[in-house]
Amino acid sequence: MEIILKTDIAGLGYKNDIVAVKAGYGRNYLIPQGFAIMATPSNRKVVAENIKQAAHKVEKVRQDAFDLAAAIGEMALIIPAKTGDSGKIFGRVTSLQISEMLKEKGFDIDRKKISFDTEVKTTGDYAATLDLHKEVKHKIAFSVVSE
């Protein structure tokens, strides 16, 4: 079943992308939740026209994402966490903590746009990926230290 996404969905695609999904997933979840519409010929034409009209806005959003990535640059964050004697964290570092640290530095990044390369369960150096735009992914380094 082919659908047109109305919003960005992690692991599936971005807004206005035409993707193939299993019929049940599309019919029972994506369409009723308002995340997608059927990819009928008329809906494809409407989306194509909307994309054409919004092309200059999209370029500005893309450029803003590049500027944000450049502003963040090679910033390294330090995340304090409660740890045991062996350096293992009680719980784990989450995207919400990274988002809050970036907010303290003046960058407002939604926690849903932050993903980790590996699970963070011990102290040490790690990297997270910021999904700023469809074409702009930025790596940020962070260290987890004992409180």
Short mmCIF file of N, CA, C and O in Angstrom, two decimals:
data_model
loop_
_atom_site.label_atom_id
_atom_site.label_comp_id
_atom_site.label_asym_id
_atom_site.label_seq_id
_atom_site.Cartn_x
_atom_site.Cartn_y
_atom_site.Cartn_z
N MET A 1 0.84 -1.17 0.00
CA MET A 1 0.00 0.00 0.00
C MET A 1 0.89 1.23 0.00
O MET A 1 1.82 1.32 0.78
N GLU A 2 0.64 2.18 -0.88
CA GLU A 2 1.40 3.42 -0.92
C GLU A 2 0.61 4.53 -0.25
O GLU A 2 -0.60 4.67 -0.47
N ILE A 3 1.33 5.31 0.58
CA ILE A 3 0.72 6.43 1.27
C ILE A 3 1.60 7.66 1.12
O ILE A 3 2.78 7.56 0.78
N ILE A 4 1.02 8.82 1.39
CA ILE A 4 1.76 10.08 1.39
C ILE A 4 1.79 10.55 2.84
O ILE A 4 0.75 10.71 3.47
N LEU A 5 2.98 10.75 3.38
CA LEU A 5 3.13 11.17 4.77
C LEU A 5 2.77 12.64 4.94
O LEU A 5 3.17 13.49 4.15
N LYS A 6 2.04 12.94 6.00
CA LYS A 6 1.67 14.32 6.31
C LYS A 6 2.60 14.92 7.36
O LYS A 6 2.61 16.13 7.53
N THR A 7 3.35 14.07 8.06
CA THR A 7 4.33 14.53 9.05
C THR A 7 5.57 13.66 8.94
O THR A 7 5.55 12.60 8.33
N ASP A 8 6.66 14.12 9.56
CA ASP A 8 7.88 13.32 9.62
C ASP A 8 7.66 12.16 10.59
O ASP A 8 7.17 12.36 11.70
N ILE A 9 8.02 10.95 10.18
CA ILE A 9 7.91 9.78 11.04
C ILE A 9 9.26 9.08 11.03
O ILE A 9 9.75 8.66 9.98
N ALA A 10 9.86 9.00 12.22
CA ALA A 10 11.19 8.40 12.35
C ALA A 10 11.19 6.98 11.83
O ALA A 10 10.31 6.18 12.15
N GLY A 11 12.16 6.65 11.00
CA GLY A 11 12.31 5.31 10.47
C GLY A 11 11.43 5.02 9.26
O GLY A 11 11.55 3.97 8.67
N LEU A 12 10.55 5.95 8.90
CA LEU A 12 9.66 5.71 7.77
C LEU A 12 9.88 6.72 6.67
O LEU A 12 10.05 6.37 5.51
N GLY A 13 9.88 8.01 7.01
CA GLY A 13 10.09 9.03 5.99
C GLY A 13 9.76 10.41 6.50
O GLY A 13 9.48 10.62 7.69
N TYR A 14 9.78 11.35 5.58
CA TYR A 14 9.55 12.75 5.90
C TYR A 14 8.25 13.23 5.27
O TYR A 14 7.67 12.56 4.41
N LYS A 15 7.81 14.39 5.70
CA LYS A 15 6.56 14.97 5.21
C LYS A 15 6.58 15.02 3.67
O LYS A 15 7.58 15.36 3.06
N ASN A 16 5.44 14.67 3.06
CA ASN A 16 5.21 14.65 1.61
C ASN A 16 5.95 13.53 0.88
O ASN A 16 5.91 13.49 -0.34
N ASP A 17 6.61 12.62 1.58
CA ASP A 17 7.22 11.46 0.93
C ASP A 17 6.14 10.43 0.62
O ASP A 17 5.19 10.25 1.39
N ILE A 18 6.30 9.75 -0.50
CA ILE A 18 5.42 8.64 -0.84
C ILE A 18 6.16 7.37 -0.47
O ILE A 18 7.25 7.11 -0.98
N VAL A 19 5.58 6.61 0.47
CA VAL A 19 6.24 5.40 0.96
C VAL A 19 5.29 4.21 0.86
O VAL A 19 4.07 4.37 0.88
N ALA A 20 5.87 3.03 0.75
CA ALA A 20 5.09 1.80 0.73
C ALA A 20 5.13 1.19 2.13
O ALA A 20 6.19 1.04 2.72
N VAL A 21 3.95 0.90 2.66
CA VAL A 21 3.84 0.29 3.98
C VAL A 21 2.89 -0.90 3.89
O VAL A 21 2.16 -1.04 2.91
N LYS A 22 2.89 -1.72 4.91
CA LYS A 22 1.93 -2.82 4.95
C LYS A 22 0.53 -2.24 5.12
O LYS A 22 0.34 -1.21 5.77
N ALA A 23 -0.42 -2.89 4.52
CA ALA A 23 -1.79 -2.37 4.49
C ALA A 23 -2.36 -2.11 5.88
O ALA A 23 -2.98 -1.09 6.12
N GLY A 24 -2.13 -3.02 6.81
CA GLY A 24 -2.66 -2.85 8.16
C GLY A 24 -2.08 -1.65 8.87
O GLY A 24 -2.78 -0.92 9.57
N TYR A 25 -0.78 -1.43 8.72
CA TYR A 25 -0.10 -0.31 9.36
C TYR A 25 -0.66 1.02 8.83
O TYR A 25 -0.94 1.94 9.58
N GLY A 26 -0.84 1.08 7.52
CA GLY A 26 -1.38 2.29 6.93
C GLY A 26 -2.84 2.50 7.27
O GLY A 26 -3.23 3.59 7.70
N ARG A 27 -3.64 1.48 7.10
CA ARG A 27 -5.09 1.60 7.27
C ARG A 27 -5.49 1.72 8.75
O ARG A 27 -6.43 2.44 9.07
N ASN A 28 -4.79 1.03 9.65
CA ASN A 28 -5.20 1.00 11.05
C ASN A 28 -4.48 2.00 11.94
O ASN A 28 -4.96 2.27 13.04
N TYR A 29 -3.34 2.53 11.51
CA TYR A 29 -2.60 3.45 12.37
C TYR A 29 -2.32 4.79 11.71
O TYR A 29 -2.74 5.83 12.19
N LEU A 30 -1.59 4.78 10.59
CA LEU A 30 -1.13 6.04 10.00
C LEU A 30 -2.26 6.93 9.51
O LEU A 30 -2.29 8.12 9.81
N ILE A 31 -3.21 6.38 8.78
CA ILE A 31 -4.30 7.19 8.23
C ILE A 31 -5.26 7.66 9.33
O ILE A 31 -5.56 8.85 9.40
N PRO A 32 -5.73 6.80 10.25
CA PRO A 32 -6.63 7.28 11.30
C PRO A 32 -5.99 8.32 12.23
O PRO A 32 -6.67 9.21 12.72
N GLN A 33 -4.69 8.20 12.48
CA GLN A 33 -4.00 9.15 13.35
C GLN A 33 -3.73 10.48 12.64
O GLN A 33 -3.26 11.43 13.26
N GLY A 34 -3.95 10.53 11.34
CA GLY A 34 -3.71 11.76 10.58
C GLY A 34 -2.26 11.93 10.16
O GLY A 34 -1.85 13.02 9.77
N PHE A 35 -1.47 10.86 10.24
CA PHE A 35 -0.06 10.93 9.86
C PHE A 35 0.13 10.76 8.36
O PHE A 35 1.20 11.07 7.84
N ALA A 36 -0.88 10.24 7.66
CA ALA A 36 -0.72 9.95 6.23
C ALA A 36 -2.07 9.98 5.53
O ALA A 36 -3.12 9.95 6.18
N ILE A 37 -2.01 10.04 4.19
CA ILE A 37 -3.19 9.92 3.35
C ILE A 37 -2.87 8.90 2.26
O ILE A 37 -1.70 8.62 1.98
N MET A 38 -3.92 8.36 1.66
CA MET A 38 -3.73 7.40 0.57
C MET A 38 -3.04 8.10 -0.61
O MET A 38 -3.29 9.27 -0.87
N ALA A 39 -2.20 7.36 -1.32
CA ALA A 39 -1.46 7.93 -2.46
C ALA A 39 -2.26 7.73 -3.75
O ALA A 39 -1.81 7.07 -4.68
N THR A 40 -3.45 8.33 -3.82
CA THR A 40 -4.26 8.27 -5.02
C THR A 40 -3.72 9.27 -6.04
O THR A 40 -2.99 10.20 -5.66
N PRO A 41 -4.05 9.12 -7.30
CA PRO A 41 -3.55 10.07 -8.30
C PRO A 41 -3.92 11.53 -7.98
O PRO A 41 -3.09 12.43 -8.15
N SER A 42 -5.13 11.75 -7.48
CA SER A 42 -5.51 13.14 -7.15
C SER A 42 -4.72 13.67 -5.96
O SER A 42 -4.29 14.83 -5.95
N ASN A 43 -4.50 12.84 -4.94
CA ASN A 43 -3.70 13.27 -3.78
C ASN A 43 -2.25 13.52 -4.18
O ASN A 43 -1.60 14.43 -3.67
N ARG A 44 -1.72 12.72 -5.11
CA ARG A 44 -0.35 12.94 -5.60
C ARG A 44 -0.24 14.29 -6.29
O ARG A 44 0.74 15.02 -6.10
N LYS A 45 -1.26 14.67 -7.09
CA LYS A 45 -1.24 15.97 -7.77
C LYS A 45 -1.31 17.11 -6.77
O LYS A 45 -0.60 18.11 -6.92
N VAL A 46 -2.16 16.97 -5.76
CA VAL A 46 -2.29 18.01 -4.74
C VAL A 46 -0.96 18.20 -4.00
O VAL A 46 -0.50 19.33 -3.79
N VAL A 47 -0.33 17.09 -3.61
CA VAL A 47 0.94 17.17 -2.90
C VAL A 47 2.03 17.77 -3.79
O VAL A 47 2.83 18.59 -3.35
N ALA A 48 2.06 17.38 -5.07
CA ALA A 48 3.05 17.93 -6.00
C ALA A 48 2.87 19.44 -6.13
O ALA A 48 3.86 20.19 -6.15
N GLU A 49 1.64 19.90 -6.20
CA GLU A 49 1.38 21.34 -6.29
C GLU A 49 1.79 22.06 -5.01
O GLU A 49 2.38 23.14 -5.05
N ASN A 50 1.49 21.46 -3.87
CA ASN A 50 1.89 22.05 -2.59
C ASN A 50 3.41 22.15 -2.47
O ASN A 50 3.94 23.15 -1.97
N ILE A 51 4.09 21.10 -2.92
CA ILE A 51 5.57 21.11 -2.87
C ILE A 51 6.11 22.22 -3.77
O ILE A 51 7.04 22.94 -3.39
N LYS A 52 5.53 22.36 -4.96
CA LYS A 52 5.98 23.39 -5.89
C LYS A 52 5.80 24.78 -5.30
O LYS A 52 6.68 25.64 -5.40
N GLN A 53 4.66 25.01 -4.66
CA GLN A 53 4.38 26.33 -4.10
C GLN A 53 5.23 26.62 -2.86
O GLN A 53 5.54 27.77 -2.57
N ALA A 54 5.61 25.59 -2.14
CA ALA A 54 6.38 25.78 -0.92
C ALA A 54 7.88 25.62 -1.12
O ALA A 54 8.63 25.57 -0.14
N ALA A 55 8.34 25.55 -2.36
CA ALA A 55 9.76 25.27 -2.64
C ALA A 55 10.69 26.31 -2.01
O ALA A 55 11.72 25.96 -1.44
N HIS A 56 10.34 27.59 -2.09
CA HIS A 56 11.23 28.61 -1.53
C HIS A 56 11.24 28.55 0.00
O HIS A 56 12.26 28.81 0.63
N LYS A 57 10.11 28.19 0.62
CA LYS A 57 10.07 28.04 2.07
C LYS A 57 10.94 26.86 2.50
O LYS A 57 11.65 26.93 3.51
N VAL A 58 10.89 25.78 1.73
CA VAL A 58 11.68 24.59 2.04
C VAL A 58 13.17 24.91 1.98
O VAL A 58 13.94 24.45 2.83
N GLU A 59 13.57 25.69 1.02
CA GLU A 59 14.98 26.07 0.90
C GLU A 59 15.42 26.88 2.11
O GLU A 59 16.52 26.71 2.62
N LYS A 60 14.56 27.76 2.61
CA LYS A 60 14.89 28.55 3.79
C LYS A 60 15.03 27.64 5.02
O LYS A 60 15.97 27.80 5.80
N VAL A 61 14.11 26.69 5.18
CA VAL A 61 14.18 25.76 6.31
C VAL A 61 15.46 24.93 6.23
O VAL A 61 16.14 24.71 7.23
N ARG A 62 15.81 24.49 5.03
CA ARG A 62 17.04 23.71 4.82
C ARG A 62 18.26 24.53 5.18
O ARG A 62 19.17 24.06 5.86
N GLN A 63 18.28 25.79 4.74
CA GLN A 63 19.42 26.66 5.04
C GLN A 63 19.50 26.94 6.54
O GLN A 63 20.59 26.98 7.10
N ASP A 64 18.35 27.11 7.20
CA ASP A 64 18.34 27.31 8.65
C ASP A 64 18.92 26.09 9.37
O ASP A 64 19.64 26.24 10.36
N ALA A 65 18.61 24.90 8.87
CA ALA A 65 19.15 23.67 9.47
C ALA A 65 20.67 23.62 9.30
O ALA A 65 21.39 23.25 10.23
N PHE A 66 21.18 24.01 8.11
CA PHE A 66 22.63 24.06 7.91
C PHE A 66 23.27 25.08 8.84
O PHE A 66 24.34 24.83 9.42
N ASP A 67 22.62 26.24 9.01
CA ASP A 67 23.16 27.27 9.90
C ASP A 67 23.18 26.79 11.35
O ASP A 67 24.14 27.06 12.08
N LEU A 68 22.12 26.09 11.77
CA LEU A 68 22.07 25.56 13.12
C LEU A 68 23.17 24.53 13.34
O LEU A 68 23.85 24.54 14.37
N ALA A 69 23.39 23.66 12.36
CA ALA A 69 24.46 22.66 12.46
C ALA A 69 25.82 23.34 12.55
O ALA A 69 26.69 22.93 13.33
N ALA A 70 26.01 24.42 11.79
CA ALA A 70 27.28 25.15 11.84
C ALA A 70 27.44 25.85 13.18
O ALA A 70 28.55 25.91 13.73
N ALA A 71 26.36 26.37 13.74
CA ALA A 71 26.43 27.04 15.03
C ALA A 71 26.76 26.05 16.15
O ALA A 71 27.53 26.36 17.06
N ILE A 72 26.18 24.87 16.08
CA ILE A 72 26.48 23.84 17.09
C ILE A 72 27.92 23.38 16.93
O ILE A 72 28.64 23.23 17.90
N GLY A 73 28.34 23.19 15.69
CA GLY A 73 29.73 22.86 15.40
C GLY A 73 30.23 21.63 16.14
O GLY A 73 29.57 20.61 16.20
N GLU A 74 31.40 21.76 16.70
CA GLU A 74 32.06 20.64 17.40
C GLU A 74 31.83 20.71 18.90
O GLU A 74 32.67 20.28 19.68
N MET A 75 30.69 21.26 19.31
CA MET A 75 30.37 21.40 20.73
C MET A 75 30.38 20.03 21.40
O MET A 75 29.92 19.04 20.84
N ALA A 76 30.92 19.98 22.60
CA ALA A 76 30.92 18.75 23.39
C ALA A 76 30.16 19.02 24.69
O ALA A 76 30.42 20.01 25.36
N LEU A 77 29.22 18.17 25.00
CA LEU A 77 28.42 18.33 26.21
C LEU A 77 28.94 17.43 27.31
O LEU A 77 29.51 16.37 27.03
N ILE A 78 28.72 17.83 28.54
CA ILE A 78 29.07 16.99 29.68
C ILE A 78 27.78 16.71 30.43
O ILE A 78 27.10 17.62 30.89
N ILE A 79 27.43 15.44 30.53
CA ILE A 79 26.19 15.01 31.17
C ILE A 79 26.53 14.37 32.51
O ILE A 79 27.17 13.31 32.55
N PRO A 80 26.13 14.98 33.63
CA PRO A 80 26.35 14.33 34.93
C PRO A 80 25.29 13.27 35.16
O PRO A 80 24.12 13.45 34.82
N ALA A 81 25.70 12.14 35.73
CA ALA A 81 24.75 11.06 36.01
C ALA A 81 25.16 10.34 37.29
O ALA A 81 26.35 10.27 37.62
N LYS A 82 24.17 9.82 37.99
CA LYS A 82 24.46 9.03 39.19
C LYS A 82 24.97 7.67 38.73
O LYS A 82 24.36 7.03 37.89
N THR A 83 26.10 7.26 39.31
CA THR A 83 26.71 5.99 38.90
C THR A 83 27.06 5.14 40.11
O THR A 83 27.19 5.64 41.23
N GLY A 84 27.25 3.87 39.84
CA GLY A 84 27.70 2.95 40.88
C GLY A 84 29.22 2.93 40.92
O GLY A 84 29.90 3.71 40.24
N ASP A 85 29.79 2.04 41.71
CA ASP A 85 31.24 1.94 41.85
C ASP A 85 31.92 1.54 40.55
O ASP A 85 33.05 1.94 40.28
N SER A 86 31.25 0.75 39.71
CA SER A 86 31.87 0.25 38.48
C SER A 86 31.74 1.24 37.32
O SER A 86 32.21 0.96 36.22
N GLY A 87 31.09 2.38 37.53
CA GLY A 87 30.91 3.36 36.46
C GLY A 87 29.63 3.17 35.68
O GLY A 87 29.36 3.88 34.72
N LYS A 88 28.82 2.22 36.11
CA LYS A 88 27.54 1.99 35.44
C LYS A 88 26.51 2.99 35.94
O LYS A 88 26.40 3.25 37.13
N ILE A 89 25.74 3.54 35.00
CA ILE A 89 24.75 4.57 35.32
C ILE A 89 23.50 3.92 35.88
O ILE A 89 23.07 2.87 35.41
N PHE A 90 22.90 4.58 36.88
CA PHE A 90 21.59 4.16 37.37
C PHE A 90 20.58 4.70 36.36
O PHE A 90 20.30 5.87 36.30
N GLY A 91 20.02 3.82 35.56
CA GLY A 91 19.14 4.25 34.47
C GLY A 91 19.96 4.38 33.21
O GLY A 91 20.81 3.55 32.92
N ARG A 92 19.71 5.45 32.45
CA ARG A 92 20.51 5.72 31.26
C ARG A 92 20.34 7.16 30.82
O ARG A 92 19.42 7.84 31.25
N VAL A 93 21.23 7.61 29.97
CA VAL A 93 21.13 8.96 29.41
C VAL A 93 20.11 8.92 28.29
O VAL A 93 20.14 8.02 27.45
N THR A 94 19.19 9.88 28.28
CA THR A 94 18.13 9.90 27.29
C THR A 94 18.26 11.12 26.38
O THR A 94 19.01 12.06 26.68
N SER A 95 17.50 11.11 25.31
CA SER A 95 17.50 12.24 24.38
C SER A 95 16.96 13.50 25.05
O SER A 95 17.33 14.61 24.69
N LEU A 96 16.11 13.34 26.06
CA LEU A 96 15.58 14.50 26.79
C LEU A 96 16.71 15.24 27.52
O LEU A 96 16.75 16.48 27.51
N GLN A 97 17.64 14.50 28.11
CA GLN A 97 18.77 15.14 28.79
C GLN A 97 19.65 15.90 27.79
O GLN A 97 20.10 17.01 28.08
N ILE A 98 19.90 15.31 26.63
CA ILE A 98 20.69 15.99 25.59
C ILE A 98 19.96 17.24 25.13
O ILE A 98 20.56 18.31 24.98
N SER A 99 18.66 17.14 24.92
CA SER A 99 17.85 18.27 24.49
C SER A 99 17.91 19.42 25.51
O SER A 99 18.06 20.59 25.14
N GLU A 100 17.81 19.08 26.80
CA GLU A 100 17.88 20.10 27.84
C GLU A 100 19.25 20.76 27.91
O GLU A 100 19.35 21.97 28.12
N MET A 101 20.31 19.96 27.73
CA MET A 101 21.67 20.53 27.74
C MET A 101 21.86 21.49 26.56
O MET A 101 22.46 22.54 26.70
N LEU A 102 21.33 21.10 25.39
CA LEU A 102 21.42 21.98 24.23
C LEU A 102 20.60 23.25 24.43
O LEU A 102 20.99 24.33 24.00
N LYS A 103 19.46 23.12 25.11
CA LYS A 103 18.61 24.29 25.38
C LYS A 103 19.34 25.27 26.30
O LYS A 103 19.23 26.49 26.13
N GLU A 104 20.09 24.73 27.28
CA GLU A 104 20.89 25.58 28.16
C GLU A 104 21.94 26.36 27.38
O GLU A 104 22.30 27.47 27.74
N LYS A 105 22.44 25.76 26.31
CA LYS A 105 23.46 26.41 25.47
C LYS A 105 22.83 27.34 24.43
O LYS A 105 23.53 27.98 23.66
N GLY A 106 21.47 27.35 24.34
CA GLY A 106 20.80 28.26 23.43
C GLY A 106 20.31 27.63 22.14
O GLY A 106 19.93 28.34 21.20
N PHE A 107 20.30 26.30 22.06
CA PHE A 107 19.84 25.61 20.86
C PHE A 107 18.60 24.79 21.21
O PHE A 107 18.66 23.89 22.03
N ASP A 108 17.47 25.12 20.59
CA ASP A 108 16.22 24.43 20.89
C ASP A 108 16.02 23.29 19.89
O ASP A 108 15.55 23.51 18.77
N ILE A 109 16.39 22.09 20.29
CA ILE A 109 16.26 20.90 19.45
C ILE A 109 15.25 19.96 20.12
O ILE A 109 15.38 19.65 21.30
N ASP A 110 14.26 19.52 19.37
CA ASP A 110 13.26 18.61 19.90
C ASP A 110 13.91 17.27 20.23
O ASP A 110 14.73 16.76 19.46
N ARG A 111 13.54 16.68 21.35
CA ARG A 111 14.15 15.41 21.79
C ARG A 111 13.88 14.28 20.81
O ARG A 111 14.66 13.34 20.73
N LYS A 112 12.81 14.37 20.03
CA LYS A 112 12.49 13.32 19.06
C LYS A 112 13.45 13.33 17.88
O LYS A 112 13.49 12.38 17.11
N LYS A 113 14.20 14.40 17.72
CA LYS A 113 15.14 14.50 16.61
C LYS A 113 16.56 14.13 17.03
O LYS A 113 17.51 14.36 16.30
N ILE A 114 16.70 13.55 18.22
CA ILE A 114 18.01 13.14 18.74
C ILE A 114 18.03 11.63 18.85
O ILE A 114 17.13 11.02 19.42
N SER A 115 19.07 11.01 18.28
CA SER A 115 19.22 9.56 18.40
C SER A 115 20.66 9.25 18.78
O SER A 115 21.57 10.03 18.53
N PHE A 116 20.83 8.10 19.41
CA PHE A 116 22.15 7.69 19.88
C PHE A 116 22.72 6.60 18.98
O PHE A 116 21.98 5.75 18.48
N ASP A 117 24.04 6.62 18.80
CA ASP A 117 24.71 5.58 18.03
C ASP A 117 24.73 4.26 18.82
O ASP A 117 24.57 3.19 18.25
N THR A 118 24.96 4.37 20.12
CA THR A 118 24.96 3.20 21.00
C THR A 118 24.19 3.56 22.26
O THR A 118 24.02 4.73 22.58
N GLU A 119 23.74 2.55 22.99
CA GLU A 119 23.04 2.80 24.24
C GLU A 119 24.01 3.35 25.27
O GLU A 119 25.15 2.89 25.37
N VAL A 120 23.57 4.32 26.05
CA VAL A 120 24.43 4.98 27.01
C VAL A 120 24.08 4.48 28.40
O VAL A 120 23.10 4.93 29.00
N LYS A 121 24.89 3.55 28.90
CA LYS A 121 24.62 2.98 30.22
C LYS A 121 25.82 3.05 31.16
O LYS A 121 25.72 2.64 32.31
N THR A 122 26.97 3.54 30.67
CA THR A 122 28.15 3.68 31.52
C THR A 122 28.76 5.05 31.28
O THR A 122 28.43 5.73 30.33
N THR A 123 29.68 5.44 32.16
CA THR A 123 30.38 6.70 31.97
C THR A 123 31.31 6.57 30.77
O THR A 123 31.75 5.47 30.42
N GLY A 124 31.61 7.69 30.13
CA GLY A 124 32.51 7.67 28.99
C GLY A 124 32.10 8.68 27.93
O GLY A 124 31.24 9.54 28.16
N ASP A 125 32.72 8.57 26.76
CA ASP A 125 32.45 9.48 25.65
C ASP A 125 31.54 8.79 24.64
O ASP A 125 31.78 7.64 24.27
N TYR A 126 30.55 9.54 24.17
CA TYR A 126 29.57 9.01 23.23
C TYR A 126 29.27 10.05 22.16
O TYR A 126 29.73 11.19 22.24
N ALA A 127 28.47 9.65 21.18
CA ALA A 127 28.02 10.57 20.13
C ALA A 127 26.52 10.40 19.93
O ALA A 127 25.98 9.30 20.06
N ALA A 128 25.88 11.51 19.62
CA ALA A 128 24.45 11.50 19.30
C ALA A 128 24.28 12.15 17.94
O ALA A 128 25.08 12.99 17.53
N THR A 129 23.23 11.76 17.23
CA THR A 129 22.94 12.32 15.91
C THR A 129 21.72 13.21 16.02
O THR A 129 20.67 12.79 16.52
N LEU A 130 21.86 14.44 15.54
CA LEU A 130 20.75 15.39 15.50
C LEU A 130 20.18 15.37 14.10
O LEU A 130 20.89 15.64 13.14
N ASP A 131 18.90 15.08 13.97
CA ASP A 131 18.22 15.04 12.67
C ASP A 131 17.56 16.40 12.48
O ASP A 131 16.39 16.59 12.78
N LEU A 132 18.33 17.36 11.96
CA LEU A 132 17.86 18.74 11.85
C LEU A 132 16.96 18.95 10.64
O LEU A 132 16.10 19.83 10.65
N HIS A 133 17.18 18.18 9.59
CA HIS A 133 16.42 18.30 8.35
C HIS A 133 16.61 17.01 7.57
O HIS A 133 17.49 16.22 7.88
N LYS A 134 15.79 16.83 6.56
CA LYS A 134 15.89 15.64 5.72
C LYS A 134 17.30 15.45 5.18
O LYS A 134 17.80 14.34 5.10
N GLU A 135 17.97 16.55 4.86
CA GLU A 135 19.32 16.49 4.28
C GLU A 135 20.42 16.86 5.26
O GLU A 135 21.59 16.84 4.90
N VAL A 136 20.06 17.24 6.48
CA VAL A 136 21.05 17.73 7.44
C VAL A 136 21.03 16.86 8.70
O VAL A 136 20.09 16.91 9.49
N LYS A 137 22.06 16.06 8.87
CA LYS A 137 22.27 15.27 10.08
C LYS A 137 23.58 15.78 10.69
O LYS A 137 24.56 16.00 9.99
N HIS A 138 23.59 15.98 12.01
CA HIS A 138 24.77 16.53 12.66
C HIS A 138 25.12 15.68 13.87
O HIS A 138 24.26 15.36 14.68
N LYS A 139 26.39 15.30 13.98
CA LYS A 139 26.86 14.52 15.13
C LYS A 139 27.31 15.48 16.23
O LYS A 139 27.95 16.49 15.94
N ILE A 140 26.97 15.13 17.44
CA ILE A 140 27.41 15.92 18.60
C ILE A 140 28.01 14.96 19.62
O ILE A 140 27.46 13.89 19.88
N ALA A 141 29.15 15.35 20.15
CA ALA A 141 29.85 14.50 21.13
C ALA A 141 29.40 14.89 22.53
O ALA A 141 29.14 16.07 22.82
N PHE A 142 29.31 13.90 23.41
CA PHE A 142 29.01 14.18 24.80
C PHE A 142 29.71 13.18 25.69
O PHE A 142 29.99 12.05 25.29
N SER A 143 30.02 13.63 26.89
CA SER A 143 30.68 12.78 27.88
C SER A 143 29.75 12.58 29.06
O SER A 143 29.13 13.54 29.52
N VAL A 144 29.70 11.38 29.54
CA VAL A 144 28.90 11.07 30.74
C VAL A 144 29.89 10.93 31.89
O VAL A 144 30.83 10.16 31.82
N VAL A 145 29.66 11.73 32.95
CA VAL A 145 30.56 11.73 34.11
C VAL A 145 29.75 11.46 35.36
O VAL A 145 28.55 11.72 35.42
N SER A 146 30.41 10.97 36.40
CA SER A 146 29.75 10.72 37.69
C SER A 146 29.46 12.05 38.38
O SER A 146 30.27 12.98 38.33
N GLU A 147 28.32 12.11 39.05
CA GLU A 147 27.97 13.31 39.82
C GLU A 147 28.75 13.37 41.10
O GLU A 147 29.02 12.41 41.73
#
